[in-house]
GROMACS .gro file of C-alpha atoms in nm:
model
  283
    1UNK     CA    1  11.498  11.184   7.345
    2UNK     CA    2  11.187  11.010   7.436
    3UNK     CA    3  11.366  10.842   7.744
    4UNK     CA    4  11.467  11.176   7.859
    5UNK     CA    5  11.134  11.337   7.820
    6UNK     CA    6  10.983  11.035   8.010
    7UNK     CA    7  11.236  11.078   8.288
    8UNK     CA    8  11.165  11.446   8.322
    9UNK     CA    9  10.801  11.396   8.335
   10UNK     CA   10  10.852  11.160   8.609
   11UNK     CA   11  11.063  11.390   8.806
   12UNK     CA   12  10.794  11.659   8.770
   13UNK     CA   13  10.510  11.436   8.884
   14UNK     CA   14  10.723  11.333   9.176
   15UNK     CA   15  10.778  11.693   9.278
   16UNK     CA   16  10.414  11.755   9.245
   17UNK     CA   17  10.334  11.468   9.469
   18UNK     CA   18  10.580  11.579   9.708
   19UNK     CA   19  10.422  11.934   9.706
   20UNK     CA   20  10.066  11.803   9.752
   21UNK     CA   21  10.191  11.594  10.065
   22UNK     CA   22  10.355  11.899  10.214
   23UNK     CA   23  10.033  12.081  10.168
   24UNK     CA   24   9.859  11.798  10.353
   25UNK     CA   25  10.120  11.797  10.621
   26UNK     CA   26  10.046  12.176  10.698
   27UNK     CA   27   9.675  12.153  10.690
   28UNK     CA   28   9.479  12.192  11.031
   29UNK     CA   29   9.321  11.933  11.248
   30UNK     CA   30   9.090  11.683  11.079
   31UNK     CA   31   8.817  11.556  11.327
   32UNK     CA   32   8.947  11.188  11.268
   33UNK     CA   33   9.299  11.300  11.323
   34UNK     CA   34   9.188  11.454  11.673
   35UNK     CA   35   9.008  11.124  11.739
   36UNK     CA   36   9.315  10.914  11.665
   37UNK     CA   37   9.558  11.150  11.846
   38UNK     CA   38   9.337  11.145  12.172
   39UNK     CA   39   9.353  10.770  12.180
   40UNK     CA   40   9.722  10.748  12.108
   41UNK     CA   41   9.770  10.978  12.404
   42UNK     CA   42   9.565  10.795  12.623
   43UNK     CA   43   9.756  10.465  12.530
   44UNK     CA   44  10.086  10.654  12.584
   45UNK     CA   45   9.976  10.712  12.930
   46UNK     CA   46   9.930  10.359  13.014
   47UNK     CA   47   9.554  10.305  12.964
   48UNK     CA   48   9.454   9.968  12.837
   49UNK     CA   49   9.269   9.878  12.510
   50UNK     CA   50   8.927   9.705  12.542
   51UNK     CA   51   8.911   9.818  12.934
   52UNK     CA   52   9.002  10.187  12.970
   53UNK     CA   53   8.942  10.297  12.621
   54UNK     CA   54   8.581  10.234  12.478
   55UNK     CA   55   8.624  10.384  12.117
   56UNK     CA   56   8.519  10.167  11.833
   57UNK     CA   57   8.841  10.228  11.619
   58UNK     CA   58   9.079  10.211  11.920
   59UNK     CA   59   9.310   9.933  11.765
   60UNK     CA   60   9.416  10.164  11.467
   61UNK     CA   61   9.539  10.412  11.725
   62UNK     CA   62   9.698  10.143  11.944
   63UNK     CA   63   9.903  10.035  11.622
   64UNK     CA   64  10.034  10.390  11.569
   65UNK     CA   65  10.084  10.457  11.941
   66UNK     CA   66  10.480  10.360  11.927
   67UNK     CA   67  10.524  10.625  11.647
   68UNK     CA   68  10.321  10.882  11.858
   69UNK     CA   69  10.555  10.818  12.176
   70UNK     CA   70  10.859  10.855  11.934
   71UNK     CA   71  10.736  11.188  11.802
   72UNK     CA   72  10.679  11.305  12.157
   73UNK     CA   73  11.031  11.190  12.259
   74UNK     CA   74  11.171  11.392  11.987
   75UNK     CA   75  10.964  11.710  12.060
   76UNK     CA   76  10.641  11.762  12.250
   77UNK     CA   77  10.540  12.104  12.073
   78UNK     CA   78  10.596  11.951  11.729
   79UNK     CA   79  10.447  11.598  11.781
   80UNK     CA   80  10.154  11.645  11.555
   81UNK     CA   81  10.380  11.780  11.265
   82UNK     CA   82  10.642  11.500  11.320
   83UNK     CA   83  10.359  11.242  11.317
   84UNK     CA   84  10.251  11.364  10.962
   85UNK     CA   85  10.607  11.368  10.841
   86UNK     CA   86  10.673  11.015  10.927
   87UNK     CA   87  10.314  10.905  10.824
   88UNK     CA   88  10.403  11.053  10.479
   89UNK     CA   89  10.719  10.862  10.455
   90UNK     CA   90  10.559  10.538  10.587
   91UNK     CA   91  10.270  10.577  10.331
   92UNK     CA   92  10.523  10.624  10.048
   93UNK     CA   93  10.697  10.305  10.156
   94UNK     CA   94  10.354  10.142  10.174
   95UNK     CA   95  10.281  10.248   9.820
   96UNK     CA   96  10.578  10.071   9.671
   97UNK     CA   97  10.399   9.729   9.672
   98UNK     CA   98  10.134   9.893   9.434
   99UNK     CA   99  10.431   9.984   9.207
  100UNK     CA  100  10.575   9.636   9.213
  101UNK     CA  101  10.236   9.458   9.152
  102UNK     CA  102  10.143   9.673   8.866
  103UNK     CA  103  10.503   9.650   8.700
  104UNK     CA  104  10.472   9.275   8.747
  105UNK     CA  105  10.117   9.252   8.599
  106UNK     CA  106  10.163   9.510   8.313
  107UNK     CA  107  10.542   9.498   8.243
  108UNK     CA  108  10.510   9.887   8.218
  109UNK     CA  109  10.743  10.057   8.450
  110UNK     CA  110  10.620  10.406   8.347
  111UNK     CA  111  10.250  10.313   8.398
  112UNK     CA  112  10.338  10.142   8.734
  113UNK     CA  113  10.525  10.449   8.858
  114UNK     CA  114  10.259  10.696   8.767
  115UNK     CA  115   9.981  10.484   8.937
  116UNK     CA  116  10.205  10.453   9.247
  117UNK     CA  117  10.229  10.827   9.264
  118UNK     CA  118   9.848  10.848   9.208
  119UNK     CA  119   9.782  10.593   9.481
  120UNK     CA  120  10.025  10.770   9.707
  121UNK     CA  121   9.894  11.124   9.650
  122UNK     CA  122   9.513  11.087   9.616
  123UNK     CA  123   9.422  10.780   9.815
  124UNK     CA  124   9.472  10.930  10.175
  125UNK     CA  125   9.211  11.187  10.281
  126UNK     CA  126   9.276  11.549  10.307
  127UNK     CA  127   9.504  11.453  10.597
  128UNK     CA  128   9.818  11.239  10.570
  129UNK     CA  129   9.819  11.114  10.919
  130UNK     CA  130   9.799  10.735  10.967
  131UNK     CA  131   9.465  10.719  11.129
  132UNK     CA  132   9.195  10.433  11.071
  133UNK     CA  133   9.057  10.529  10.750
  134UNK     CA  134   9.412  10.597  10.572
  135UNK     CA  135   9.547  10.269  10.724
  136UNK     CA  136   9.246  10.068  10.627
  137UNK     CA  137   9.283  10.200  10.259
  138UNK     CA  138   9.642  10.073  10.263
  139UNK     CA  139   9.563   9.730  10.409
  140UNK     CA  140   9.266   9.682  10.186
  141UNK     CA  141   9.467   9.732   9.906
  142UNK     CA  142   9.743   9.462  10.026
  143UNK     CA  143   9.444   9.209  10.083
  144UNK     CA  144   9.297   9.273   9.732
  145UNK     CA  145   9.656   9.226   9.569
  146UNK     CA  146   9.710   8.904   9.764
  147UNK     CA  147   9.381   8.761   9.677
  148UNK     CA  148   9.404   8.880   9.300
  149UNK     CA  149   9.724   8.690   9.290
  150UNK     CA  150   9.562   8.385   9.447
  151UNK     CA  151   9.266   8.414   9.181
  152UNK     CA  152   9.502   8.449   8.883
  153UNK     CA  153   9.801   8.233   8.982
  154UNK     CA  154   9.656   7.998   9.245
  155UNK     CA  155   9.924   8.090   9.515
  156UNK     CA  156   9.832   8.224   9.856
  157UNK     CA  157  10.060   8.252  10.154
  158UNK     CA  158   9.818   8.195  10.441
  159UNK     CA  159  10.019   8.372  10.729
  160UNK     CA  160  10.110   8.690  10.549
  161UNK     CA  161   9.743   8.710  10.404
  162UNK     CA  162   9.592   8.644  10.744
  163UNK     CA  163   9.803   8.914  10.921
  164UNK     CA  164   9.698   9.170  10.646
  165UNK     CA  165   9.342   9.064  10.695
  166UNK     CA  166   9.365   9.115  11.086
  167UNK     CA  167   9.548   9.448  11.032
  168UNK     CA  168   9.262   9.554  10.808
  169UNK     CA  169   8.983   9.457  11.075
  170UNK     CA  170   9.201   9.642  11.332
  171UNK     CA  171   9.208   9.958  11.135
  172UNK     CA  172   8.831   9.934  11.040
  173UNK     CA  173   8.644   9.674  11.242
  174UNK     CA  174   8.344   9.651  11.015
  175UNK     CA  175   8.586   9.523  10.740
  176UNK     CA  176   8.604   9.199  10.955
  177UNK     CA  177   8.326   9.103  10.719
  178UNK     CA  178   8.550   9.072  10.443
  179UNK     CA  179   8.665   8.739  10.573
  180UNK     CA  180   8.327   8.592  10.471
  181UNK     CA  181   8.324   8.640  10.102
  182UNK     CA  182   8.701   8.535  10.102
  183UNK     CA  183   8.610   8.203  10.279
  184UNK     CA  184   8.288   8.156  10.023
  185UNK     CA  185   8.530   8.199   9.734
  186UNK     CA  186   8.796   7.959   9.869
  187UNK     CA  187   8.510   7.703   9.942
  188UNK     CA  188   8.365   7.734   9.596
  189UNK     CA  189   8.705   7.667   9.454
  190UNK     CA  190   8.716   7.371   9.676
  191UNK     CA  191   9.024   7.496   9.838
  192UNK     CA  192   8.932   7.350  10.187
  193UNK     CA  193   9.272   7.319  10.326
  194UNK     CA  194   9.329   7.683  10.222
  195UNK     CA  195   9.004   7.806  10.387
  196UNK     CA  196   9.062   7.595  10.696
  197UNK     CA  197   9.411   7.722  10.736
  198UNK     CA  198   9.310   8.091  10.682
  199UNK     CA  199   9.018   8.068  10.922
  200UNK     CA  200   9.253   7.916  11.197
  201UNK     CA  201   9.501   8.176  11.146
  202UNK     CA  202   9.248   8.440  11.207
  203UNK     CA  203   9.091   8.292  11.504
  204UNK     CA  204   9.444   8.239  11.652
  205UNK     CA  205   9.552   8.598  11.607
  206UNK     CA  206   9.238   8.748  11.714
  207UNK     CA  207   9.249   8.542  12.033
  208UNK     CA  208   9.605   8.637  12.099
  209UNK     CA  209   9.499   9.016  12.050
  210UNK     CA  210   9.210   9.002  12.292
  211UNK     CA  211   9.384   8.783  12.566
  212UNK     CA  212   9.564   9.079  12.743
  213UNK     CA  213   9.205   9.246  12.759
  214UNK     CA  214   9.045   8.947  12.890
  215UNK     CA  215   9.307   8.942  13.172
  216UNK     CA  216   9.276   9.307  13.221
  217UNK     CA  217   8.888   9.282  13.253
  218UNK     CA  218   8.917   8.991  13.494
  219UNK     CA  219   8.759   8.716  13.277
  220UNK     CA  220   8.501   8.695  13.013
  221UNK     CA  221   8.219   8.864  13.189
  222UNK     CA  222   8.408   9.168  13.226
  223UNK     CA  223   8.525   9.162  12.882
  224UNK     CA  224   8.165   9.113  12.749
  225UNK     CA  225   8.054   9.426  12.948
  226UNK     CA  226   8.312   9.633  12.796
  227UNK     CA  227   8.226   9.505  12.446
  228UNK     CA  228   7.870   9.612  12.509
  229UNK     CA  229   7.974   9.944  12.610
  230UNK     CA  230   8.178   9.986  12.295
  231UNK     CA  231   7.894   9.874  12.064
  232UNK     CA  232   7.673  10.142  12.261
  233UNK     CA  233   7.916  10.422  12.184
  234UNK     CA  234   7.726  10.703  12.020
  235UNK     CA  235   8.027  10.892  11.856
  236UNK     CA  236   7.959  10.713  11.539
  237UNK     CA  237   7.577  10.680  11.535
  238UNK     CA  238   7.408  10.960  11.318
  239UNK     CA  239   7.057  11.027  11.215
  240UNK     CA  240   6.956  10.969  10.854
  241UNK     CA  241   6.927  11.351  10.802
  242UNK     CA  242   7.293  11.409  10.936
  243UNK     CA  243   7.432  11.113  10.725
  244UNK     CA  244   7.253  11.267  10.404
  245UNK     CA  245   7.439  11.600  10.481
  246UNK     CA  246   7.762  11.419  10.548
  247UNK     CA  247   7.739  11.229  10.220
  248UNK     CA  248   7.684  11.552  10.031
  249UNK     CA  249   8.041  11.676  10.118
  250UNK     CA  250   8.176  11.317  10.051
  251UNK     CA  251   8.011  11.308   9.709
  252UNK     CA  252   8.178  11.639   9.610
  253UNK     CA  253   8.508  11.506   9.706
  254UNK     CA  254   8.429  11.165   9.500
  255UNK     CA  255   8.338  11.386   9.195
  256UNK     CA  256   8.680  11.575   9.221
  257UNK     CA  257   8.859  11.250   9.270
  258UNK     CA  258   8.699  11.094   8.967
  259UNK     CA  259   8.759  11.398   8.751
  260UNK     CA  260   9.142  11.384   8.841
  261UNK     CA  261   9.128  11.008   8.761
  262UNK     CA  262   8.964  11.062   8.424
  263UNK     CA  263   9.230  11.334   8.357
  264UNK     CA  264   9.512  11.098   8.418
  265UNK     CA  265   9.343  10.801   8.235
  266UNK     CA  266   9.277  11.010   7.922
  267UNK     CA  267   9.614  11.159   7.923
  268UNK     CA  268   9.771  10.799   7.927
  269UNK     CA  269   9.536  10.692   7.659
  270UNK     CA  270   9.607  10.956   7.434
  271UNK     CA  271   9.976  10.924   7.487
  272UNK     CA  272   9.979  10.551   7.436
  273UNK     CA  273   9.739  10.523   7.144
  274UNK     CA  274   9.662  10.842   6.968
  275UNK     CA  275   9.983  11.003   6.933
  276UNK     CA  276  10.165  10.883   6.610
  277UNK     CA  277  10.477  10.696   6.671
  278UNK     CA  278  10.671  10.900   6.416
  279UNK     CA  279  10.592  11.206   6.617
  280UNK     CA  280  10.726  11.054   6.948
  281UNK     CA  281  11.046  10.953   6.762
  282UNK     CA  282  11.095  11.314   6.627
  283UNK     CA  283  11.058  11.448   6.982
   0.00000   0.00000   0.00000
């Protein structure tokens, strides 16, 4: 009976997660979503990254441009809706590694499933589109899972780990700084060969990424001028007053997120530790 009850609860939670994603799909434009779509449209028209497009988060849009073009090929009027639907499907698939990681670490299928749904439903912002912040949350999770595995088991597959690190930096450029603590930890553990291989892989992939832009800008001088223009971009520069006002709305979101998290953790704790086993068997 308990097994049937757990199965029913899993189905209910899955349906609730699906309902929440449907709501996100039907929400209006978010400013970051508009920002991403404008860049994807420009790339789809043949504009070149790091030459024609000067936005700081352009690589995340470049990464998703093939999906954007597919959606436009299917239906131009419903491009945004289709992109959100495909984003939801991809994000669900992207949540599966979280399930596998937690199942392997805890041995608890029920807990891993609940955490996967929690990650899938609440980690994205109010929008489900795979723009720079949602993508960076996904790849940051993968990087942390891989590094946790290294710290606990001493195993690190350099090329996949470097690819995830590059994808994270592509989606959110300031997270390139994450390479520094990773290298420091590797060096402190005297894993010099691993640190060197990781750094070499990062450098080679970065060179491969910017090589077309170097050619398009006719050399290093033109490329450097473009980078200066990107760094001077004012779209992400805010005064202290504006930043404080934006933090107020973000703080309200964080409070709601933490309250929901607390509810789930308390429910799981009560279920696992406070309900007498005899009562569970009776159910």
